[in-house]
């Protein structure tokens, strides 16, 4: 079920969790508001979840970690807050995870940065993420595109990044500046 590039507004109804046969859910490029309902974690057959380019707020539900069939999650360009739930690490079939251009904060969970199935891309840029890049990044041996730019990350680049032999695009630049002080990952 996809409703891409319409003028759909309002919130995602909690009853979405009853559509247990859904394999694809796409509401990208609409005007959805409110939060992503916890009931979405009941969609055990879901492979692709596209909610990017909306006005969604609230946190990413940890119940997404219950959907082990997920292959693609795209929540880019919303107003999501809170931390990235470590439970996403249960999604061991993910090939794409895109959470850029939100207001996510806290550290990058080691459970998420070590999903070895990620191969297309992992994009966490333009958030408020803090801490260092976890050494578990070395488990992304098949990943082609990694973008963690424009956050508030600090610390050293882990040596394990050298294990990411398939990387073609790596973005670690800058932060989203909210003050005159800037911190960068050191080389």
Short mmCIF file of C-alpha atoms in Angstrom, two decimals:
data_model
loop_
_atom_site.label_atom_id
_atom_site.label_comp_id
_atom_site.label_asym_id
_atom_site.label_seq_id
_atom_site.Cartn_x
_atom_site.Cartn_y
_atom_site.Cartn_z
CA UNK A 1 0.00 0.00 0.00
CA UNK A 2 1.63 3.23 -1.12
CA UNK A 3 0.28 6.77 -1.18
CA UNK A 4 3.38 8.63 -2.35
CA UNK A 5 3.31 12.35 -3.17
CA UNK A 6 -0.27 13.21 -2.30
CA UNK A 7 -1.78 15.78 0.02
CA UNK A 8 -2.70 13.27 2.73
CA UNK A 9 -2.78 14.95 6.13
CA UNK A 10 -3.64 14.03 9.67
CA UNK A 11 -2.07 11.27 11.69
CA UNK A 12 -1.40 7.61 11.00
CA UNK A 13 -4.27 5.75 12.70
CA UNK A 14 -3.45 3.30 15.46
CA UNK A 15 -5.59 0.75 13.59
CA UNK A 16 -2.83 0.42 10.97
CA UNK A 17 -1.58 -2.43 13.17
CA UNK A 18 -4.55 -4.58 12.08
CA UNK A 19 -3.32 -4.73 8.48
CA UNK A 20 -1.13 -7.71 9.31
CA UNK A 21 -0.69 -8.86 5.70
CA UNK A 22 0.92 -5.61 4.54
CA UNK A 23 4.31 -6.06 2.91
CA UNK A 24 4.84 -2.43 1.86
CA UNK A 25 3.66 0.73 3.61
CA UNK A 26 4.48 4.00 1.90
CA UNK A 27 3.14 7.41 2.88
CA UNK A 28 6.19 9.33 1.70
CA UNK A 29 5.98 12.97 0.57
CA UNK A 30 2.66 13.83 2.19
CA UNK A 31 1.63 16.09 5.06
CA UNK A 32 1.23 13.58 7.87
CA UNK A 33 1.53 14.86 11.42
CA UNK A 34 1.49 13.25 14.84
CA UNK A 35 3.56 10.28 15.88
CA UNK A 36 4.28 6.88 14.36
CA UNK A 37 1.92 4.54 16.24
CA UNK A 38 3.34 1.73 18.35
CA UNK A 39 0.86 -0.63 16.70
CA UNK A 40 2.98 -0.53 13.54
CA UNK A 41 5.14 -3.15 15.27
CA UNK A 42 2.38 -5.72 14.69
CA UNK A 43 2.95 -5.72 10.92
CA UNK A 44 5.05 -8.90 10.92
CA UNK A 45 5.08 -9.25 7.10
CA UNK A 46 6.22 -5.69 6.42
CA UNK A 47 9.33 -5.46 4.27
CA UNK A 48 9.36 -1.78 3.28
CA UNK A 49 8.33 1.19 5.44
CA UNK A 50 8.49 4.64 3.84
CA UNK A 51 7.29 7.60 5.92
CA UNK A 52 9.86 10.11 4.68
CA UNK A 53 9.09 13.72 3.73
CA UNK A 54 6.23 14.31 6.16
CA UNK A 55 5.77 16.31 9.35
CA UNK A 56 5.80 13.41 11.79
CA UNK A 57 6.91 14.09 15.36
CA UNK A 58 7.37 12.07 18.51
CA UNK A 59 9.80 9.21 18.82
CA UNK A 60 10.58 6.24 16.61
CA UNK A 61 8.59 3.39 18.19
CA UNK A 62 10.76 0.65 19.67
CA UNK A 63 8.10 -1.81 18.47
CA UNK A 64 9.67 -1.58 14.99
CA UNK A 65 12.24 -4.01 16.34
CA UNK A 66 9.48 -6.66 16.34
CA UNK A 67 9.30 -6.58 12.53
CA UNK A 68 12.24 -8.80 11.69
CA UNK A 69 11.15 -8.96 8.03
CA UNK A 70 11.88 -5.25 7.48
CA UNK A 71 14.31 -4.59 4.65
CA UNK A 72 13.92 -0.84 4.21
CA UNK A 73 13.05 1.93 6.68
CA UNK A 74 12.98 5.53 5.45
CA UNK A 75 11.95 8.22 7.94
CA UNK A 76 14.04 11.04 6.36
CA UNK A 77 12.82 14.64 6.53
CA UNK A 78 10.40 14.60 9.45
CA UNK A 79 10.45 16.11 12.92
CA UNK A 80 11.11 12.92 14.87
CA UNK A 81 12.69 13.33 18.30
CA UNK A 82 14.25 11.21 21.00
CA UNK A 83 16.84 8.54 20.55
CA UNK A 84 17.23 5.88 17.89
CA UNK A 85 15.76 2.76 19.50
CA UNK A 86 18.36 0.00 19.99
CA UNK A 87 15.58 -2.50 19.19
CA UNK A 88 16.07 -1.65 15.48
CA UNK A 89 19.08 -3.92 15.80
CA UNK A 90 16.61 -6.84 15.75
CA UNK A 91 15.80 -6.03 12.13
CA UNK A 92 18.50 -8.33 10.77
CA UNK A 93 17.24 -8.14 7.17
CA UNK A 94 17.60 -4.37 6.78
CA UNK A 95 19.47 -3.25 3.71
CA UNK A 96 18.50 0.43 4.01
CA UNK A 97 18.01 2.65 7.06
CA UNK A 98 17.42 6.36 6.50
CA UNK A 99 16.72 8.65 9.46
CA UNK A 100 18.28 11.92 8.28
CA UNK A 101 16.92 15.44 8.70
CA UNK A 102 15.07 14.90 11.97
CA UNK A 103 15.74 16.00 15.54
CA UNK A 104 17.03 12.68 16.84
CA UNK A 105 19.41 12.88 19.78
CA UNK A 106 21.57 10.68 21.95
CA UNK A 107 24.25 8.22 20.83
CA UNK A 108 24.20 6.00 17.77
CA UNK A 109 23.16 2.63 19.24
CA UNK A 110 25.78 -0.08 18.74
CA UNK A 111 22.89 -2.49 18.01
CA UNK A 112 21.93 -0.41 14.97
CA UNK A 113 25.41 0.36 13.66
CA UNK A 114 26.19 -3.37 13.64
CA UNK A 115 23.32 -4.65 11.46
CA UNK A 116 25.47 -6.64 9.07
CA UNK A 117 22.72 -6.91 6.41
CA UNK A 118 22.86 -3.14 5.75
CA UNK A 119 24.21 -2.90 2.22
CA UNK A 120 22.45 -0.11 0.34
CA UNK A 121 22.82 2.75 2.76
CA UNK A 122 22.75 3.96 6.33
CA UNK A 123 21.95 7.66 6.63
CA UNK A 124 21.72 9.36 10.04
CA UNK A 125 22.80 12.85 8.95
CA UNK A 126 21.37 16.20 10.03
CA UNK A 127 20.22 15.23 13.50
CA UNK A 128 21.48 16.05 16.99
CA UNK A 129 23.28 12.75 17.62
CA UNK A 130 26.08 12.82 20.19
CA UNK A 131 28.92 10.62 21.35
CA UNK A 132 31.31 8.75 19.13
CA UNK A 133 30.91 6.41 16.21
CA UNK A 134 30.70 2.95 17.83
CA UNK A 135 33.46 0.47 16.96
CA UNK A 136 30.72 -1.95 15.86
CA UNK A 137 30.64 0.02 12.59
CA UNK A 138 33.20 -2.53 11.39
CA UNK A 139 30.40 -5.09 11.08
CA UNK A 140 28.99 -3.15 8.11
CA UNK A 141 31.24 -5.01 5.68
CA UNK A 142 28.69 -4.87 2.83
CA UNK A 143 27.58 -1.26 3.27
CA UNK A 144 28.10 1.01 0.28
CA UNK A 145 26.91 4.37 1.66
CA UNK A 146 27.35 5.74 5.19
CA UNK A 147 26.36 9.30 6.10
CA UNK A 148 26.53 10.47 9.72
CA UNK A 149 27.38 14.07 8.84
CA UNK A 150 25.95 17.22 10.45
CA UNK A 151 25.44 15.85 13.94
CA UNK A 152 27.20 16.59 17.23
CA UNK A 153 29.48 13.56 17.19
CA UNK A 154 32.90 13.63 18.83
CA UNK A 155 35.76 11.30 19.62
CA UNK A 156 37.96 9.25 17.35
CA UNK A 157 37.09 7.45 14.16
CA UNK A 158 37.24 3.77 15.11
CA UNK A 159 39.92 1.67 13.42
CA UNK A 160 37.22 -0.93 12.71
CA UNK A 161 35.88 1.38 9.97
CA UNK A 162 38.63 -0.15 7.83
CA UNK A 163 36.61 -3.39 7.78
CA UNK A 164 33.88 -1.70 5.73
CA UNK A 165 35.41 -2.83 2.46
CA UNK A 166 32.32 -2.11 0.31
CA UNK A 167 32.04 1.57 1.27
CA UNK A 168 31.91 3.84 -1.76
CA UNK A 169 30.50 6.93 -0.02
CA UNK A 170 31.47 8.03 3.50
CA UNK A 171 30.31 11.32 5.00
CA UNK A 172 31.56 12.39 8.42
CA UNK A 173 31.67 16.14 7.87
CA UNK A 174 30.56 18.95 10.12
CA UNK A 175 27.73 19.38 12.54
CA UNK A 176 24.46 21.22 12.58
CA UNK A 177 25.70 24.39 14.21
CA UNK A 178 23.51 25.79 16.96
CA UNK A 179 26.25 27.81 18.61
CA UNK A 180 29.59 29.30 17.73
CA UNK A 181 31.39 26.17 18.96
CA UNK A 182 31.76 23.22 16.65
CA UNK A 183 33.10 19.77 17.34
CA UNK A 184 34.16 17.22 14.78
CA UNK A 185 35.22 13.63 14.67
CA UNK A 186 39.01 13.68 14.84
CA UNK A 187 41.14 11.81 12.37
#
